Amino acid sequence: MEHTSVLLNETIDLLNVKPDGIYVDGTLGRGGHAKLLISKLTTGHLYAFDKDEQALRESEVNLSEVADKVTLIHNDFRSAQEELCKRGIDHVDGFMMDLGVSSPQFDDPQRGFSYRYDARLDMRMDQSQTLDAYQIVNRYPAAELTRILREYGEERYASLIARAIVKNRAERPIETTFELVDIIKGALPEKELRKKGHPAKKTFQAIRIEVNDELGALKQGLEQALGMLNESGRCAVITFHSLEDRIVKNTFKDYSSAPFVEPKLPLVASQMEQASFRLITRKPVVASEGELTENNRSHSAKLRVIERIARGENHG
Ligand SMILES: C[S@@+](CC[C@H](N)C(=O)[O-])C[C@H]1O[C@@H](n2cnc3c(N)ncnc32)[C@H](O)[C@@H]1O
């Protein structure tokens, strides 16, 4: 199964790769971005994370010709600092993340990510993890399900769907994606079912985000990435929905703003602490017309990039 990398050239161009630099790809997938990044390295090295073991196995083959320039790590990018520290690395020249699920994960009926295939409720990116979609759907209390569907799926009918899930699972466990789709369809008002787009899309997105703690990982991963950047090092992040983009936008804004100073303090400009980062993209980079026609996944993609300008007190 193929995965077409999104915003490939834009991301690697904006990372400003130094041939002798140390880089991190937090979301290796099938290694599309990694391969292009490595092609810019001479003596440099890439540390590549994925929490999906299958992705690492496939990438090991895809990157076999450049194996000396890359280290593959099976872990969440939220543990980047600890994993790199074990390998003697405490600063890096660039860190990229291309968030979400890859096409091979989404299109593999066995993984239970998609409402288009009937499969056991799973949705784990890391198959060694115990929490899966089955447990969320069958064990979470109604209030918790409602919160997740509302916050992570932005689903207007969150409580209707949550109540229908609880009612159905009282009779027997909800085992499969298609059973869940039927319950969602049964809970939604008729007018919702006539709208464009799949009626289960928001619920599936919400459960997937909860299974993989995607927003928690992103917040922690960004802190780690920005904390490790060398001066003139950059962090590039591609997001696929507004919840992720909001986290990246706000974190980058916070890091690139000068620390607040009480206006009454008698400081001259040279005494004021400057921000340690600057935004490289004030507005997110989106896919070109050409990419939009070729790759459906690129429609919701947004790329944001930030650069460290100084290693000071502020944010490390
Ligand atoms: C969109 S794909 C990346 C595709 C890749 N850039 C390419 O060009 O082939 C996202 C990948 O990141 C992984 N992933 C998502 N969140 C992760 C996290 N917090 N830590 C490690 N891997 C993660 C997923 O398992 C998936 O393989």
Short mmCIF file of C-alpha atoms and ligand atoms in Angstrom, two decimals:
data_model
loop_
_atom_site.label_atom_id
_atom_site.label_comp_id
_atom_site.label_asym_id
_atom_site.label_seq_id
_atom_site.Cartn_x
_atom_site.Cartn_y
_atom_site.Cartn_z
CA MET A 1 0.00 0.00 0.00
CA GLU A 2 1.34 3.40 -1.04
CA HIS A 3 1.46 6.64 0.90
CA THR A 4 1.83 9.88 -1.06
CA SER A 5 3.74 12.39 1.06
CA VAL A 6 1.94 15.68 1.56
CA LEU A 7 3.69 19.09 1.10
CA LEU A 8 6.91 17.15 0.54
CA ASN A 9 9.16 19.75 -1.12
CA GLU A 10 7.67 22.65 0.84
CA THR A 11 8.44 20.95 4.18
CA ILE A 12 12.01 19.95 3.37
CA ASP A 13 12.78 23.33 1.72
CA LEU A 14 11.52 25.21 4.78
CA LEU A 15 13.55 23.00 7.13
CA ASN A 16 16.64 24.55 5.53
CA VAL A 17 18.60 21.31 5.90
CA LYS A 18 22.31 21.65 6.74
CA PRO A 19 24.35 18.83 5.17
CA ASP A 20 26.10 18.09 8.46
CA GLY A 21 23.06 18.62 10.70
CA ILE A 22 21.20 16.33 13.10
CA TYR A 23 17.52 15.98 12.24
CA VAL A 24 14.43 14.28 13.61
CA ASP A 25 11.41 12.98 11.72
CA GLY A 26 8.80 12.35 14.43
CA THR A 27 6.40 10.58 12.05
CA LEU A 28 8.39 8.40 9.67
CA GLY A 29 5.45 6.55 8.04
CA ARG A 30 6.70 5.12 4.74
CA GLY A 31 9.72 7.45 4.80
CA GLY A 32 8.70 9.86 2.02
CA HIS A 33 9.81 13.02 3.81
CA ALA A 34 12.72 11.20 5.43
CA LYS A 35 14.14 10.10 2.07
CA LEU A 36 14.18 13.62 0.65
CA LEU A 37 15.62 15.03 3.88
CA ILE A 38 18.41 12.40 3.92
CA SER A 39 19.27 13.24 0.29
CA LYS A 40 20.34 16.70 1.55
CA LEU A 41 22.73 15.26 4.18
CA THR A 42 26.44 14.55 3.77
CA THR A 43 27.82 13.88 7.24
CA GLY A 44 24.50 14.64 8.95
CA HIS A 45 22.10 12.12 10.47
CA LEU A 46 18.36 11.58 10.78
CA TYR A 47 16.62 10.05 13.81
CA ALA A 48 13.21 8.81 12.71
CA PHE A 49 10.34 7.86 15.04
CA ASP A 50 7.16 5.94 14.44
CA LYS A 51 4.97 4.23 16.98
CA ASP A 52 3.71 1.80 14.34
CA GLU A 53 6.08 -1.13 14.01
CA GLN A 54 4.76 -2.01 10.56
CA ALA A 55 5.68 1.48 9.31
CA LEU A 56 9.23 1.05 10.64
CA ARG A 57 9.60 -2.37 9.00
CA GLU A 58 8.52 -1.01 5.59
CA SER A 59 10.70 2.10 5.94
CA GLU A 60 13.72 0.00 6.80
CA VAL A 61 13.38 -1.49 3.31
CA ASN A 62 12.58 1.86 1.62
CA LEU A 63 15.61 3.50 3.24
CA SER A 64 18.02 0.54 3.00
CA GLU A 65 20.33 2.40 0.58
CA VAL A 66 20.84 5.23 3.08
CA ALA A 67 20.76 3.09 6.22
CA ASP A 68 24.02 4.60 7.54
CA LYS A 69 22.39 8.06 7.64
CA VAL A 70 19.26 7.12 9.59
CA THR A 71 18.37 5.58 12.94
CA LEU A 72 14.85 4.16 13.25
CA ILE A 73 13.18 4.36 16.65
CA HIS A 74 9.98 2.58 17.68
CA ASN A 75 8.44 5.08 20.06
CA ASP A 76 6.12 8.05 20.31
CA PHE A 77 7.75 11.36 19.33
CA ARG A 78 6.65 12.63 22.74
CA SER A 79 9.63 10.62 24.10
CA ALA A 80 12.09 12.16 21.62
CA GLN A 81 14.33 13.83 24.21
CA GLU A 82 14.78 10.67 26.26
CA GLU A 83 15.40 8.49 23.18
CA LEU A 84 17.93 10.94 21.70
CA CYS A 85 19.64 11.45 25.04
CA LYS A 86 20.23 7.66 25.22
CA ARG A 87 22.04 8.03 21.89
CA GLY A 88 24.17 10.94 23.08
CA ILE A 89 22.17 13.69 21.32
CA ASP A 90 20.81 16.68 23.25
CA HIS A 91 20.40 19.26 20.47
CA VAL A 92 19.12 18.99 16.91
CA ASP A 93 19.09 21.20 13.80
CA GLY A 94 15.57 20.39 12.72
CA PHE A 95 12.48 18.44 13.76
CA MET A 96 9.54 17.58 11.54
CA MET A 97 6.14 16.01 12.12
CA ASP A 98 3.60 14.96 9.51
CA LEU A 99 0.70 14.16 11.81
CA GLY A 100 -2.17 11.72 11.72
CA VAL A 101 -2.68 8.37 10.11
CA SER A 102 -0.90 7.22 6.96
CA SER A 103 -2.79 5.84 3.94
CA PRO A 104 -1.46 2.30 4.58
CA GLN A 105 -2.88 2.44 8.12
CA PHE A 106 -6.18 3.95 7.05
CA ASP A 107 -6.67 1.68 4.05
CA ASP A 108 -5.77 -1.56 5.85
CA PRO A 109 -9.17 -3.04 6.78
CA GLN A 110 -7.54 -4.98 9.64
CA ARG A 111 -6.55 -1.83 11.52
CA GLY A 112 -10.13 -0.67 12.07
CA PHE A 113 -9.43 3.03 11.35
CA SER A 114 -11.98 3.37 8.58
CA TYR A 115 -15.78 3.42 8.52
CA ARG A 116 -15.50 2.14 4.95
CA TYR A 117 -14.35 -1.36 5.93
CA ASP A 118 -15.81 -3.81 8.39
CA ALA A 119 -13.22 -4.67 11.02
CA ARG A 120 -12.80 -5.15 14.75
CA LEU A 121 -12.77 -1.76 16.52
CA ASP A 122 -9.05 -1.10 16.92
CA MET A 123 -7.52 2.20 15.60
CA ARG A 124 -4.21 1.81 17.44
CA MET A 125 -1.20 3.30 15.67
CA ASP A 126 1.00 1.41 18.13
CA GLN A 127 -0.24 -2.14 18.13
CA SER A 128 1.64 -2.93 21.35
CA GLN A 129 -0.58 -0.47 23.25
CA THR A 130 -3.50 -1.92 25.26
CA LEU A 131 -6.10 0.87 24.88
CA ASP A 132 -8.05 0.44 21.65
CA ALA A 133 -11.30 1.66 20.12
CA TYR A 134 -13.17 -1.43 21.37
CA GLN A 135 -12.43 -0.51 25.00
CA ILE A 136 -13.42 3.12 24.53
CA VAL A 137 -16.69 2.25 22.81
CA ASN A 138 -17.62 -0.53 25.25
CA ARG A 139 -16.29 0.80 28.57
CA TYR A 140 -16.18 4.60 28.68
CA PRO A 141 -19.08 6.19 30.61
CA ALA A 142 -21.63 8.13 28.53
CA ALA A 143 -20.39 11.50 29.82
CA GLU A 144 -16.81 10.72 28.81
CA LEU A 145 -17.91 9.51 25.36
CA THR A 146 -19.92 12.71 24.91
CA ARG A 147 -16.93 14.86 25.85
CA ILE A 148 -14.63 13.04 23.43
CA LEU A 149 -17.08 13.22 20.52
CA ARG A 150 -17.71 16.91 21.20
CA GLU A 151 -14.08 17.96 21.78
CA TYR A 152 -12.21 15.73 19.34
CA GLY A 153 -14.90 15.22 16.69
CA GLU A 154 -16.65 18.60 17.00
CA GLU A 155 -19.79 16.46 16.72
CA ARG A 156 -22.99 18.42 17.38
CA TYR A 157 -24.91 15.28 18.22
CA ALA A 158 -22.31 13.94 20.65
CA SER A 159 -24.69 13.15 23.48
CA LEU A 160 -27.26 11.47 21.19
CA ILE A 161 -24.55 9.21 19.76
CA ALA A 162 -23.05 8.49 23.20
CA ARG A 163 -26.46 7.52 24.58
CA ALA A 164 -27.10 5.22 21.60
CA ILE A 165 -23.70 3.55 22.12
CA VAL A 166 -24.42 2.93 25.82
CA LYS A 167 -27.91 1.57 25.08
CA ASN A 168 -26.64 -0.81 22.40
CA ARG A 169 -23.68 -2.13 24.37
CA ALA A 170 -25.98 -2.96 27.31
CA GLU A 171 -27.49 -5.66 25.07
CA ARG A 172 -24.18 -6.98 23.72
CA PRO A 173 -20.67 -5.61 23.11
CA ILE A 174 -20.12 -3.45 20.01
CA GLU A 175 -17.44 -5.39 18.17
CA THR A 176 -16.96 -3.90 14.71
CA THR A 177 -16.67 -0.67 12.76
CA PHE A 178 -19.89 -1.42 10.80
CA GLU A 179 -21.85 -2.07 14.02
CA LEU A 180 -20.69 1.33 15.27
CA VAL A 181 -21.58 3.00 11.95
CA ASP A 182 -25.13 1.56 12.19
CA ILE A 183 -25.51 2.84 15.76
CA ILE A 184 -24.34 6.34 14.72
CA LYS A 185 -26.73 6.37 11.76
CA GLY A 186 -29.57 5.25 14.02
CA ALA A 187 -28.84 8.06 16.51
CA LEU A 188 -28.58 10.97 14.06
CA PRO A 189 -31.63 12.97 12.91
CA GLU A 190 -32.82 12.27 9.34
CA LYS A 191 -31.68 15.69 8.07
CA GLU A 192 -28.10 14.96 9.20
CA LEU A 193 -28.04 11.72 7.22
CA ARG A 194 -28.99 13.57 4.03
CA LYS A 195 -25.96 15.90 4.32
CA LYS A 196 -22.77 15.45 2.32
CA GLY A 197 -19.97 13.51 4.03
CA HIS A 198 -20.08 10.25 5.94
CA PRO A 199 -22.25 10.40 9.09
CA ALA A 200 -19.64 8.46 11.12
CA LYS A 201 -16.66 10.63 10.12
CA LYS A 202 -16.59 12.87 13.19
CA THR A 203 -17.16 10.05 15.67
CA PHE A 204 -14.40 7.93 14.12
CA GLN A 205 -11.99 10.88 14.16
CA ALA A 206 -12.79 11.53 17.84
CA ILE A 207 -12.28 7.92 18.91
CA ARG A 208 -9.03 7.68 16.94
CA ILE A 209 -7.67 10.82 18.61
CA GLU A 210 -8.54 9.38 22.04
CA VAL A 211 -7.07 5.93 21.32
CA ASN A 212 -3.74 7.43 20.26
CA ASP A 213 -3.81 10.47 22.58
CA GLU A 214 -2.94 12.48 19.48
CA LEU A 215 -3.38 15.94 20.97
CA GLY A 216 -1.48 15.11 24.17
CA ALA A 217 1.37 13.66 22.11
CA LEU A 218 1.44 16.74 19.88
CA LYS A 219 1.66 19.18 22.82
CA GLN A 220 4.44 17.20 24.46
CA GLY A 221 6.23 16.54 21.16
CA LEU A 222 6.27 20.25 20.29
CA GLU A 223 7.78 21.14 23.66
CA GLN A 224 10.46 18.52 23.22
CA ALA A 225 11.22 19.54 19.65
CA LEU A 226 11.47 23.26 20.43
CA GLY A 227 13.50 22.59 23.58
CA MET A 228 16.11 20.64 21.61
CA LEU A 229 16.57 23.00 18.65
CA ASN A 230 19.99 24.54 18.06
CA GLU A 231 20.24 28.19 17.06
CA SER A 232 18.86 28.55 13.49
CA GLY A 233 17.31 25.10 13.86
CA ARG A 234 13.73 24.75 12.60
CA CYS A 235 10.62 22.81 13.48
CA ALA A 236 8.09 22.03 10.71
CA VAL A 237 4.67 20.52 11.41
CA ILE A 238 1.97 19.37 8.98
CA THR A 239 -1.52 19.12 10.49
CA PHE A 240 -4.74 17.71 9.07
CA HIS A 241 -7.52 19.19 11.18
CA SER A 242 -8.28 22.35 13.09
CA LEU A 243 -7.68 20.87 16.58
CA GLU A 244 -4.09 20.01 15.68
CA ASP A 245 -3.50 23.22 13.77
CA ARG A 246 -4.74 25.31 16.70
CA ILE A 247 -2.22 23.65 19.04
CA VAL A 248 0.68 24.22 16.63
CA LYS A 249 -0.37 27.80 15.87
CA ASN A 250 -0.75 28.75 19.54
CA THR A 251 2.47 27.03 20.64
CA PHE A 252 4.47 28.70 17.87
CA LYS A 253 2.86 32.06 18.69
CA ASP A 254 3.73 31.66 22.35
CA TYR A 255 7.36 30.69 21.68
CA SER A 256 7.90 33.48 19.16
CA SER A 257 6.47 36.23 21.39
CA ALA A 258 8.72 38.27 23.66
CA PRO A 259 8.11 37.50 27.33
CA PHE A 260 5.61 39.82 29.02
CA VAL A 261 7.21 42.73 30.90
CA GLU A 262 5.30 44.88 33.40
CA PRO A 263 4.89 48.17 31.42
CA LYS A 264 5.73 50.26 34.50
CA LEU A 265 9.19 48.69 34.90
CA PRO A 266 11.90 51.24 33.99
CA LEU A 267 13.68 49.07 31.39
CA VAL A 268 15.44 50.29 28.24
CA ALA A 269 15.12 48.25 25.04
CA SER A 270 18.45 46.45 25.51
CA GLN A 271 17.32 45.16 28.92
CA MET A 272 14.13 43.63 27.57
CA GLU A 273 14.26 39.92 26.95
CA GLN A 274 13.77 39.06 23.28
CA ALA A 275 11.85 36.06 21.97
CA SER A 276 14.07 33.03 21.28
CA PHE A 277 12.08 31.97 18.20
CA ARG A 278 10.70 33.54 15.03
CA LEU A 279 7.87 32.37 12.83
CA ILE A 280 8.97 31.31 9.37
CA THR A 281 5.37 30.92 8.19
CA ARG A 282 3.02 33.67 9.39
CA LYS A 283 0.20 31.96 7.50
CA PRO A 284 0.20 28.17 7.07
CA VAL A 285 1.51 26.77 3.78
CA VAL A 286 -1.17 24.77 1.96
CA ALA A 287 -1.01 22.39 -1.02
CA SER A 288 -0.60 23.74 -4.56
CA GLU A 289 -3.32 23.29 -7.20
CA GLY A 290 -1.32 20.43 -8.69
CA GLU A 291 -1.00 18.58 -5.40
CA LEU A 292 -4.68 19.16 -4.60
CA THR A 293 -5.76 17.41 -7.79
CA GLU A 294 -3.33 14.53 -7.31
CA ASN A 295 -3.67 13.79 -3.60
CA ASN A 296 -6.97 13.97 -1.79
CA ARG A 297 -5.27 13.90 1.64
CA SER A 298 -3.57 17.21 0.87
CA HIS A 299 -6.86 19.18 1.01
CA SER A 300 -6.81 19.65 4.75
CA ALA A 301 -3.01 19.87 5.16
CA LYS A 302 -1.40 22.92 6.76
CA LEU A 303 2.32 23.38 7.26
CA ARG A 304 3.74 25.71 9.92
CA VAL A 305 7.44 26.34 10.56
CA ILE A 306 9.30 28.09 13.39
CA GLU A 307 13.04 28.84 13.87
CA ARG A 308 15.11 29.22 17.01
CA ILE A 309 17.07 32.45 16.86
CA ALA A 310 18.77 32.28 20.24
CA ARG A 311 19.23 29.84 23.08
CA GLY A 312 18.35 32.03 26.05
CA GLU A 313 16.41 32.03 29.30
CA ASN A 314 13.08 32.13 27.52
CA HIS A 315 11.93 28.59 26.56
CA GLY A 316 15.38 27.13 27.07
C1 LIG B 1 1.01 10.88 7.84
S1 LIG B 1 2.05 9.57 8.27
C2 LIG B 1 3.67 10.12 7.87
C3 LIG B 1 4.03 9.92 6.43
C4 LIG B 1 5.47 10.23 6.09
N1 LIG B 1 5.81 11.63 6.33
C5 LIG B 1 5.78 9.86 4.67
O1 LIG B 1 6.06 10.76 3.85
O2 LIG B 1 5.76 8.66 4.34
C6 LIG B 1 2.07 9.64 10.01
C7 LIG B 1 2.87 8.53 10.69
O3 LIG B 1 3.22 9.00 11.98
C8 LIG B 1 2.97 8.02 12.95
N2 LIG B 1 2.64 8.75 14.17
C9 LIG B 1 1.57 9.55 14.40
N3 LIG B 1 1.64 10.09 15.62
C10 LIG B 1 2.81 9.66 16.17
C11 LIG B 1 3.46 9.89 17.41
N4 LIG B 1 2.90 10.65 18.36
N5 LIG B 1 4.66 9.31 17.63
C12 LIG B 1 5.23 8.51 16.68
N6 LIG B 1 4.64 8.24 15.50
C13 LIG B 1 3.45 8.82 15.24
C14 LIG B 1 1.86 7.16 12.40
O4 LIG B 1 1.96 5.85 12.92
C15 LIG B 1 2.12 7.22 10.89
O5 LIG B 1 2.92 6.15 10.47
#
